[in-house]
Coordinates of C-alpha atoms in Angstrom, one line a residue:
X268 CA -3.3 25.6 33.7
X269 CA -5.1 23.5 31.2
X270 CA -8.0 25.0 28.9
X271 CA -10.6 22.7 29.6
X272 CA -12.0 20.5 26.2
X273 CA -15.8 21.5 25.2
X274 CA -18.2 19.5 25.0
X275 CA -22.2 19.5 24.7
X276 CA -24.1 18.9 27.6
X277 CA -25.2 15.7 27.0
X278 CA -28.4 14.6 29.7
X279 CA -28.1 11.6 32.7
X280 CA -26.7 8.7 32.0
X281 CA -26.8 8.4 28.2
X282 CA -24.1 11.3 28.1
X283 CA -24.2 12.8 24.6
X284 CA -26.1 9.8 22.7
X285 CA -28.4 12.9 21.4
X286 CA -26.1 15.0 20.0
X287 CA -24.8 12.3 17.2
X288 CA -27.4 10.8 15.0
X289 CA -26.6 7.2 14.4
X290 CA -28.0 7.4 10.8
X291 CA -25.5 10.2 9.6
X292 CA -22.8 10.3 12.2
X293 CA -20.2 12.2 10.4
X294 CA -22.5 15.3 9.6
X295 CA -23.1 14.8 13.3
X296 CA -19.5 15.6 14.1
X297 CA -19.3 18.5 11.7
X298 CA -21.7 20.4 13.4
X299 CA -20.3 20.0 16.8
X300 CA -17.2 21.3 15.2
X301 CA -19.1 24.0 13.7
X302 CA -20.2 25.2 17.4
X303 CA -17.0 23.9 19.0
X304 CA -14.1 24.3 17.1
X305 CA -10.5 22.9 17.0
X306 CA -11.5 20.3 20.1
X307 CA -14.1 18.9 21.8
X308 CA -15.4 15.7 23.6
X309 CA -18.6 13.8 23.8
X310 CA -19.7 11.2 26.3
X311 CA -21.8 8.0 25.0
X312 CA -22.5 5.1 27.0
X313 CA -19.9 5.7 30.0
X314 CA -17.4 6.3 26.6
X315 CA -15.4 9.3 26.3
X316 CA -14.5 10.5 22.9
X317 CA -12.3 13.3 22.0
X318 CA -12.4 14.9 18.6
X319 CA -9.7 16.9 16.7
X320 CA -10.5 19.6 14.1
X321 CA -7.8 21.7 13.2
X322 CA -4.5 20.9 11.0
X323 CA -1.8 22.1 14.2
X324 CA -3.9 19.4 16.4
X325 CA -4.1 16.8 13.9
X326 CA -0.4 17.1 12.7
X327 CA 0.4 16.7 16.6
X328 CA -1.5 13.5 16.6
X329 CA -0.3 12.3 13.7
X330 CA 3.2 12.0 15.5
X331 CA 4.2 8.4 15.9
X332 CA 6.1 8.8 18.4
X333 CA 3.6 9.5 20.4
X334 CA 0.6 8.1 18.6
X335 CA -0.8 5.2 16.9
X336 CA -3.9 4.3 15.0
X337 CA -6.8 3.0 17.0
X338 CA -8.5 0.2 16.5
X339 CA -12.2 0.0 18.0
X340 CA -15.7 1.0 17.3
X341 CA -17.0 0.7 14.2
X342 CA -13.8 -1.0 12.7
X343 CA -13.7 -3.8 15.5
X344 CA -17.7 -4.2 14.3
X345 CA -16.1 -4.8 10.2
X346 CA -13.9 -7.2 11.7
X347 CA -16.8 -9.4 12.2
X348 CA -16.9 -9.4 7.9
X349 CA -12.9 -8.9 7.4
X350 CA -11.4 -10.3 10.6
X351 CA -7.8 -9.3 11.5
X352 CA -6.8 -7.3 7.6
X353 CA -4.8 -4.3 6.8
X354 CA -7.6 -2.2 7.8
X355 CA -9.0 -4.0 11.5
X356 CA -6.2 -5.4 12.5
X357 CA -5.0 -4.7 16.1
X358 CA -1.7 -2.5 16.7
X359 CA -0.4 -5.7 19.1
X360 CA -1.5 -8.8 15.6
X361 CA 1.5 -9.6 14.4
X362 CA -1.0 -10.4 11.2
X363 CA -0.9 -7.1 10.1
X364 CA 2.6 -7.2 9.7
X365 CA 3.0 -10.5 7.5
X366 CA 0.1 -8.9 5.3
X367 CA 1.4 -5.6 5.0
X368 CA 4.7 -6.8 3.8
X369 CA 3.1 -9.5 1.1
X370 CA 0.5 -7.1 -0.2
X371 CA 2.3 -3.3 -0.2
X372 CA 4.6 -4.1 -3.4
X373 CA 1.4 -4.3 -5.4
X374 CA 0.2 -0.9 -4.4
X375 CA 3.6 1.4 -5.4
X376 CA 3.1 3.7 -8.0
X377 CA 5.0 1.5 -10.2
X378 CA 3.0 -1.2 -9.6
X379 CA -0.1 -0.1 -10.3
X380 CA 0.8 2.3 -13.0
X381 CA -0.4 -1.4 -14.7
X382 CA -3.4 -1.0 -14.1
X383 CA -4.1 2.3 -15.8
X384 CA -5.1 0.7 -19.1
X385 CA -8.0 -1.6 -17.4
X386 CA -9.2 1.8 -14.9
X387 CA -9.0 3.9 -18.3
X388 CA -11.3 1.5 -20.7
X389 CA -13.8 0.9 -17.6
X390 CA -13.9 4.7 -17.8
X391 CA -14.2 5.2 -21.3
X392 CA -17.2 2.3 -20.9
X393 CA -19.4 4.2 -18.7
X394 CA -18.9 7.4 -20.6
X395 CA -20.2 5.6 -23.9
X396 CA -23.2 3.9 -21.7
X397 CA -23.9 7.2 -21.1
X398 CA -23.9 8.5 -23.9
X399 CA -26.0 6.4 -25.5
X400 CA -29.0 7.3 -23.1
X401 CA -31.4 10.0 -23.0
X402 CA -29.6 13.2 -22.3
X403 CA -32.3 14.2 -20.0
X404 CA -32.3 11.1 -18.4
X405 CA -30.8 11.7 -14.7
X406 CA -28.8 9.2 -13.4
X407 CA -27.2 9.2 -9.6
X408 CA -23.4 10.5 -10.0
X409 CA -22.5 8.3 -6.8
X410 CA -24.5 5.6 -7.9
X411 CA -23.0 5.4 -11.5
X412 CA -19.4 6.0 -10.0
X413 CA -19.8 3.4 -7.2
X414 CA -20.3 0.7 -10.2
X415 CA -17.2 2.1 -11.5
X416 CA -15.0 1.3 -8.5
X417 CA -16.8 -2.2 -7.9
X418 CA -16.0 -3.2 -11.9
X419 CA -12.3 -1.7 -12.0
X420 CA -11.2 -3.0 -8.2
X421 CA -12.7 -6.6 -9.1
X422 CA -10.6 -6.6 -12.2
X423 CA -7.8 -5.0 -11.7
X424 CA -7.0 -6.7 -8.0
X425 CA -8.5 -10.1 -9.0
X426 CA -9.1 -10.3 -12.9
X427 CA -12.1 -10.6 -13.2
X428 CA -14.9 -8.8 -15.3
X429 CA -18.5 -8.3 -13.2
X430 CA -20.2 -6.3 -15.9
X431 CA -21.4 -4.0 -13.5
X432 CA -21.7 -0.7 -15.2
X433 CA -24.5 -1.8 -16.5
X434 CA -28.1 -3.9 -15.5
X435 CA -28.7 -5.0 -12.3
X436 CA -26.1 -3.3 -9.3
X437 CA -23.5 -6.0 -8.4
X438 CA -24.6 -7.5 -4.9
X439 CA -21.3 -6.0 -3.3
X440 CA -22.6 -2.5 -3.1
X441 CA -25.9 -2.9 -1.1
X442 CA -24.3 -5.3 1.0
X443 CA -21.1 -3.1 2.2
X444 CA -23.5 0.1 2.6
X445 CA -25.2 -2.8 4.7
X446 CA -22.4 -3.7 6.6
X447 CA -20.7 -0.5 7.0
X448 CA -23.3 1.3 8.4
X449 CA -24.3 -1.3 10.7
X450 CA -20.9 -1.5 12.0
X451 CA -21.0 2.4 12.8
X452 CA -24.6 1.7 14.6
X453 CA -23.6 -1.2 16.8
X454 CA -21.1 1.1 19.1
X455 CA -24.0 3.5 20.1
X456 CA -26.5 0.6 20.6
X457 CA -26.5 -1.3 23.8
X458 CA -25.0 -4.6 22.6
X459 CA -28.7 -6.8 23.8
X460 CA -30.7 -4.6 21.1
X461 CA -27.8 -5.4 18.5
X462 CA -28.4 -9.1 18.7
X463 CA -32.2 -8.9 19.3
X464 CA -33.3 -6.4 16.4
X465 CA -30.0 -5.8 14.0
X466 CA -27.8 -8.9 14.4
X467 CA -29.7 -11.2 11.5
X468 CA -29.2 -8.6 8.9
X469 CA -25.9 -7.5 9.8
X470 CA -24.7 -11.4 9.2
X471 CA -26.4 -11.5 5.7
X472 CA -24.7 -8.6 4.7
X473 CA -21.5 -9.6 5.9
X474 CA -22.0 -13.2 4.2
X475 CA -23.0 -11.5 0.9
X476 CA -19.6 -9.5 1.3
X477 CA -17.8 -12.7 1.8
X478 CA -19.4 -14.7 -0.6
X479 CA -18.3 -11.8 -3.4
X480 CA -14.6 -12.9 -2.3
X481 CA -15.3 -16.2 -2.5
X482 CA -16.9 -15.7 -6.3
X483 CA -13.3 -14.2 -7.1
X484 CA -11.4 -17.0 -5.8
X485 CA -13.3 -19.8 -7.4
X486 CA -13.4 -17.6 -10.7
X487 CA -9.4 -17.8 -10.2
X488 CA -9.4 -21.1 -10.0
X489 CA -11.4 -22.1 -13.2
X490 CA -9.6 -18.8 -15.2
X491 CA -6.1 -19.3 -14.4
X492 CA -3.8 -17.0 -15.7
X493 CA -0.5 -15.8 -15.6
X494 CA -1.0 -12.3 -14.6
X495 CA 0.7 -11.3 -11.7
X496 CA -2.0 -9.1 -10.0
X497 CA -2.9 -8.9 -6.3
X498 CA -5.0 -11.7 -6.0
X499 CA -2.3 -13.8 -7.5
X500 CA 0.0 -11.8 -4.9
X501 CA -2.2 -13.2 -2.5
X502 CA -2.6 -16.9 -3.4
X503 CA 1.2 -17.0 -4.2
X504 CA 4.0 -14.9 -2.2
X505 CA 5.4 -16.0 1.2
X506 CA 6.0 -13.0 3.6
X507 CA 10.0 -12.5 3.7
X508 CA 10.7 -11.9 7.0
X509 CA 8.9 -15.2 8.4
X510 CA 8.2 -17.2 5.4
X511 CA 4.5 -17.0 5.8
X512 CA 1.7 -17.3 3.7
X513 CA -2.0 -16.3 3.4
X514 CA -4.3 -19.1 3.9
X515 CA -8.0 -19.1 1.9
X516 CA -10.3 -17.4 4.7
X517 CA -7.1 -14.7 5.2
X518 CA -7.0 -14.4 1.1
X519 CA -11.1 -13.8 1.4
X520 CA -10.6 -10.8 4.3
X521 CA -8.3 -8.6 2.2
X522 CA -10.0 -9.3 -1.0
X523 CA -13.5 -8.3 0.6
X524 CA -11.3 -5.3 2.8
X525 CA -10.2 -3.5 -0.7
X526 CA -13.3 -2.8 -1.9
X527 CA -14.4 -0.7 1.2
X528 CA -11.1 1.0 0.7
X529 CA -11.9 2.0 -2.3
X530 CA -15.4 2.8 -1.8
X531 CA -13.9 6.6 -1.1
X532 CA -12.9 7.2 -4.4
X533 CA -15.9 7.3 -5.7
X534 CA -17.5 9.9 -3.3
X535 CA -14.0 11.8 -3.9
X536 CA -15.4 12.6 -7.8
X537 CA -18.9 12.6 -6.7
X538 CA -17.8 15.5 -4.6
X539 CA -15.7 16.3 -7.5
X540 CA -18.1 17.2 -10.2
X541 CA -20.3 19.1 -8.0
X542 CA -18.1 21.5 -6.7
X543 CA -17.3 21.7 -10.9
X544 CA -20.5 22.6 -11.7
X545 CA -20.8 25.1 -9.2
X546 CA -17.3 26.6 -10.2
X547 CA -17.5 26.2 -14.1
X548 CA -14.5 28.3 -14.9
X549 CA -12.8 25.7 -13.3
X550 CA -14.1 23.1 -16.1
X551 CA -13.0 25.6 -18.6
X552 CA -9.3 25.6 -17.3
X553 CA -9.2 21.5 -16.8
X554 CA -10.5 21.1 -20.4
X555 CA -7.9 23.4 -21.5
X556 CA -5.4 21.6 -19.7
X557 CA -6.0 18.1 -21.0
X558 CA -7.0 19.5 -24.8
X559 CA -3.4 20.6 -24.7
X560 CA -1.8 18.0 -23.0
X561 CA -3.5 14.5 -24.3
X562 CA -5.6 16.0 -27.8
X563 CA -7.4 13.6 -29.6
X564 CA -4.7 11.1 -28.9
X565 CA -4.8 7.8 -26.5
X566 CA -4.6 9.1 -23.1
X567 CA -2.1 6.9 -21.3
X568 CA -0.4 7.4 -17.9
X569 CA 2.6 9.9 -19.0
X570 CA 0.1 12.4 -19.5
X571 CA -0.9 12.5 -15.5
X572 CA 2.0 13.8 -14.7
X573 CA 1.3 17.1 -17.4
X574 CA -1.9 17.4 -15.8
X575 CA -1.2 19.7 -12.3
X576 CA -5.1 21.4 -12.2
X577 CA -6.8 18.3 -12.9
X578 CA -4.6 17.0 -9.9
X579 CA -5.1 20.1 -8.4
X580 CA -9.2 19.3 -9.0
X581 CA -8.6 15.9 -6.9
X582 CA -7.1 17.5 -3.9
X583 CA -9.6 20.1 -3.6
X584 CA -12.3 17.8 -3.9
X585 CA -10.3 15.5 -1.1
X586 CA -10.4 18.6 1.2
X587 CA -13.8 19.9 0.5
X588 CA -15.4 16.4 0.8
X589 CA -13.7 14.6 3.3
X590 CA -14.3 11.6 1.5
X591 CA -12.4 9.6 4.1
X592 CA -14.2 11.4 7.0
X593 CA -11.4 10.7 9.7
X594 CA -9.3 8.8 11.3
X595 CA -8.9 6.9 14.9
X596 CA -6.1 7.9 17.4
X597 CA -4.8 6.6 20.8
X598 CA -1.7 7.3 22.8
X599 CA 1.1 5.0 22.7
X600 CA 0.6 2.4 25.0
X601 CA 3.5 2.8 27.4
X602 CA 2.3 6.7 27.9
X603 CA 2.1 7.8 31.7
X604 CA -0.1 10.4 33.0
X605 CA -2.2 13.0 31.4
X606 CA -1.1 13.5 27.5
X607 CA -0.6 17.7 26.8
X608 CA -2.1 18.8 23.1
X609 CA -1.6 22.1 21.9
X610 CA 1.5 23.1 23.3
X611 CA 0.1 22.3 27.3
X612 CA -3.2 24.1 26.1
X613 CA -5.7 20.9 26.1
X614 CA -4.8 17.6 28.6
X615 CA -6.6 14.2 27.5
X616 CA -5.8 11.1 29.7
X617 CA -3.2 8.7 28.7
X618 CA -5.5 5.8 27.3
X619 CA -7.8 9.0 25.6
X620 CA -9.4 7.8 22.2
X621 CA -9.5 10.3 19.6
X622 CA -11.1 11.2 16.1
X623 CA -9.7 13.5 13.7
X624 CA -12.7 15.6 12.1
X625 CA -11.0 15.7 8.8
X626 CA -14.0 18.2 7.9
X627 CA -12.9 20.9 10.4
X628 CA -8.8 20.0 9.4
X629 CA -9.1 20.5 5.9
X630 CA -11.2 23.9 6.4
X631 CA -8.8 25.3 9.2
X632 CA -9.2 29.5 8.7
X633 CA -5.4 29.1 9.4
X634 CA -4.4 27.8 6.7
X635 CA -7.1 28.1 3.9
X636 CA -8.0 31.2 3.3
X637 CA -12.0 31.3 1.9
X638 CA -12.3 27.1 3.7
X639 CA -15.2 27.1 2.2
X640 CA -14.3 28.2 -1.0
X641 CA -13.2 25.3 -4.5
X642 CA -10.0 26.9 -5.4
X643 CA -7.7 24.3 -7.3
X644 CA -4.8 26.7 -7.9
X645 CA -4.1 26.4 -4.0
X646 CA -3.6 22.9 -4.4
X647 CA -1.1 23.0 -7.1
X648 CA 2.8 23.5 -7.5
X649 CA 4.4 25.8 -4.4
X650 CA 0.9 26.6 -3.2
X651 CA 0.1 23.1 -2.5
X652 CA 4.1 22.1 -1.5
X653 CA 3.5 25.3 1.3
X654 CA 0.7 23.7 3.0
X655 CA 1.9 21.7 6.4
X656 CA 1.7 17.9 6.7
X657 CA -1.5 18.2 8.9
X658 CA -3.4 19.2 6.0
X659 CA -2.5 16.2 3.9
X660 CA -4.0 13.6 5.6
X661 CA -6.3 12.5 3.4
X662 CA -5.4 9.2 3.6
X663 CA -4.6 8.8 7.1
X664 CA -1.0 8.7 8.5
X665 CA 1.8 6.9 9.0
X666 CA 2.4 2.8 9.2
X667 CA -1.5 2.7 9.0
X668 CA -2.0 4.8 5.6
X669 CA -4.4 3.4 3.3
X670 CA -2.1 1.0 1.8
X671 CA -4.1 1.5 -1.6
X672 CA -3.6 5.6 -1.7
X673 CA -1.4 5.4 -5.0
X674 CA -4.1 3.1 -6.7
X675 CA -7.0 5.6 -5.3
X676 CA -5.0 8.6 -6.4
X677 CA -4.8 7.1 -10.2
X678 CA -8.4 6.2 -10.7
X679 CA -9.0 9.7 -9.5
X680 CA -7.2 11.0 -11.7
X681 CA -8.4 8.5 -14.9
X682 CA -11.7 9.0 -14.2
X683 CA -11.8 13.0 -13.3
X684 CA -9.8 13.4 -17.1
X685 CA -12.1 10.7 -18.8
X686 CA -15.4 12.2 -17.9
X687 CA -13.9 15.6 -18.7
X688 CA -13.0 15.0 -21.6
X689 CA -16.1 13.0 -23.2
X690 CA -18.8 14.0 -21.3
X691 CA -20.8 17.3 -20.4
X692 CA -22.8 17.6 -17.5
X693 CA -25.5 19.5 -15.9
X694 CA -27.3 19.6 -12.5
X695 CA -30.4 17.4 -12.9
X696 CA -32.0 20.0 -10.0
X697 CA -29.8 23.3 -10.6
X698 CA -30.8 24.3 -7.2
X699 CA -29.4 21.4 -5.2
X700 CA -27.1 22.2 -2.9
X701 CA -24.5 18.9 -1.2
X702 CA -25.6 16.9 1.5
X703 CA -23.8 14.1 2.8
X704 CA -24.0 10.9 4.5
X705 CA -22.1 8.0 4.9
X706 CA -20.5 5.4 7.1
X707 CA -16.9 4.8 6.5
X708 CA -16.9 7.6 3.7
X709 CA -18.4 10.8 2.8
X710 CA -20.4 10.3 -0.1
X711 CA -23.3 13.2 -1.8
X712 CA -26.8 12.7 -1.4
X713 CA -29.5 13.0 -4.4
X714 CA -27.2 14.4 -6.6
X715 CA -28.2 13.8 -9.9
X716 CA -26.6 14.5 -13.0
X717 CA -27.7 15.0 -16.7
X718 CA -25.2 13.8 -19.5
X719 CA -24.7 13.9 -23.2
X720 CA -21.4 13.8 -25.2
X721 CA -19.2 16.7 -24.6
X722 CA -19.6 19.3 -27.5
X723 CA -16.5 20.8 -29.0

């Protein structure tokens, strides 16, 4: 006999619509895992939703044999900014295919070990804005780092330079917060209050998105050049298996989709340099690491490699955060009957949608000891090699992993080692503790951060 799947008990006819606050759904979901545990379901609208919080049950579902990415709710919402791309596509587009296999040779680690120079100057760029200001002066660590990934994405992917770090915030940002929250909104909304009360601003963020693309392509256009980035990628390469190419308004959906992509890394140091400057031993050791490894010389990309804390650093901060807060799952479509989870423990039906909680996977009691504890050394050499599959997944799984998780994974890196090593920083309220909120990431809340140039 089954173990039947908690859930909360919800009231008449709205099911569990109470029990998730639109405005901050994925701190919504932690708490239920907080009272629930490994599994649990929720009803909303006549929709049944399981979710997944533990790394067994999520290395289960991360079997593609038996599972497969699912494509609904908020992400069929973003489609109405970036159609059918890598990320919304359907499992039964064909699209997806042709677009994976023109864009995914621009996102090996050899291919965008190019771009470390552009990621590394942007870097080195903010650190000197802000060392130039008032070193009691607050300034928002999300806020600052989210004009990082807009200025290095737009130049590294399309070449072109939006002087962002500084001045007024480029348009993009509002406009995919817009966007992305909207899109988680609209699924717990009936669909006439949508179009009557949300539908007008929802369009003008989409269009502002869009436009953004559009601003890249005609910058292309009347800057040619002969680097052979992914916007030239895009314009240029045929897909080899069926000789295919993108046309414009395809070109503007993966342009606009990378940036919301990317829009995790910078929560991921965000996160990063809070959970530093409540752990600064842990500063100590990473400064000791890159003294020794890089000095007072040009850091460059061998060095990553040398740099197993800082790395460490990253991963912890990926597990702590949940950055990428989870990921969709559905059965494989030919599936009959009920589908068996845990070893025969849980049964879900075969057409079942289901969320991985990456929050209650990444602090599993059963495999990190103190889950609540930053402890970089358990993500480092045969500590971190140790740790099963299911509490990797980061970056998804499978054929529908971020296709940019080796670029993400870099800028990390830069960035982490940059601000490191030419910046201090301090709490702007020492007795802030992290909140979170997001829509398609995890990002911190009114954390602000004082700065001056790192003493030595």
């Amino acid at each position: 006999m089954t173990t039947p799947i908690p859930k909360p008990p919800g009231v008449p006819l709205l099911g569990n619509i109470f029990d998730v606050d639109p405005s901050n759904t994925w701190v919504s979901l932690q708490k239920l895992w907080e009272k629930y545990g490994e599994i649990f379901k929720i009803q909303v609208l006549g929709q049944q939703i399981v979710f997944v919080g533990n790394v067994a049950l999520c290395e289960e579902l991360c079997d593609e044999k038996r599972f497969r990415k699912y494509v609904g709710g908020p992400i069929v919402e973003i489609r109405n900014a970036v159609h059918a791309s890598l990320f919304t596509a359907f499992a039964n587009e064909p699209i997806w295919d042709v677009h994976h296999r023109i864009l995914a040779p621009q996102m090996t680690p050899a291919a965008v070990e190019g771009h470390f120079p552009e990621i590394r100057d942007c870097a080195s760029e903010l650190t000197a804005k802000w060392r130039d200001m008032n070193p009691q002066s607050p300034v928002s660590a999300i806020g600052e780092l989210n004009r990082l990934d807009m200025e290095t994405t737009t130049l590294c992917f399309y070449g072109r330079r939006l002087h962002g770090l500084t001045g007024p915030e480029p348009p993009m940002i509002k406009a995919m917060d817009g966007a992305t929250g909207e899109a988680m909104k609209r699924p717990t909304r009936p669909k006439f209050l949508n179009w009557l009360l949300h539908q007008s601003r929802f369009e003008k963020d989409c269009k502002t998105m869009r436009q953004y693309a559009t601003d890249c392509l005609e910058y292309r256009k009347t800057h040619p050049t002969d680097k052979k980035d992914l916007l030239y990628t895009m314009l240029n390469a045929k897909d080899p298996d069926t000789g295919k190419s993108l046309d414009e308004q395809q070109i503007i959906d993966e342009i606009v989709t990378m940036p919301i992509g990317s829009s995790t890394a910078p929560c991921v140091i965000a996160s990063a340099l809070y959970y530093l400057l409540k752990n600064p031993s842990c500063i100590t050791t990473a400064r000791e690491e890159i003294d020794s490894v890089v000095g007072d010389g040009v850091f460059t990309h061998a060095h990553l490699e040398k740099l197993p804390y800082c790395a460490g650093i990253v991963r912890e901060s990926l597990r702590l955060s949940a950055a990428a807060p989870g990921f969709n799952i559905e059965p494989l479509p030919d599936t009959k009957g009920p589908v068996l989870l845990g070893g025969g423990k849980y049964q879900v039906p075969a057409k079942q949608t289901m969320i991985i909680v990456l929050h209650g996977v990444n602090r599993d009691p059963a495999v990190f000891a103190e889950p609540e504890a930053f402890k970089p050394e358990r993500m480092v050499g045969e500590a971190f090699d140790k740790l099963p599959e299911g509490a990797k997944k980061w970056f998804g799984n499978g054929k529908r992993v971020c296709y940019g998780k080796n670029f993400a994974w870099m800028w990390n890196m830069i960035v982490l080692v940059t601000l490191l090593r030419e910046v201090d920083f301090e709490m702007a309220d020492p007795s802030y503790t992290l909140k979170q909120d997001g829509w398609f990431n995890l990002r911190p809340v009114g954390f602000d951060v004082k700065v001056k140039p790192r003493a030595k």
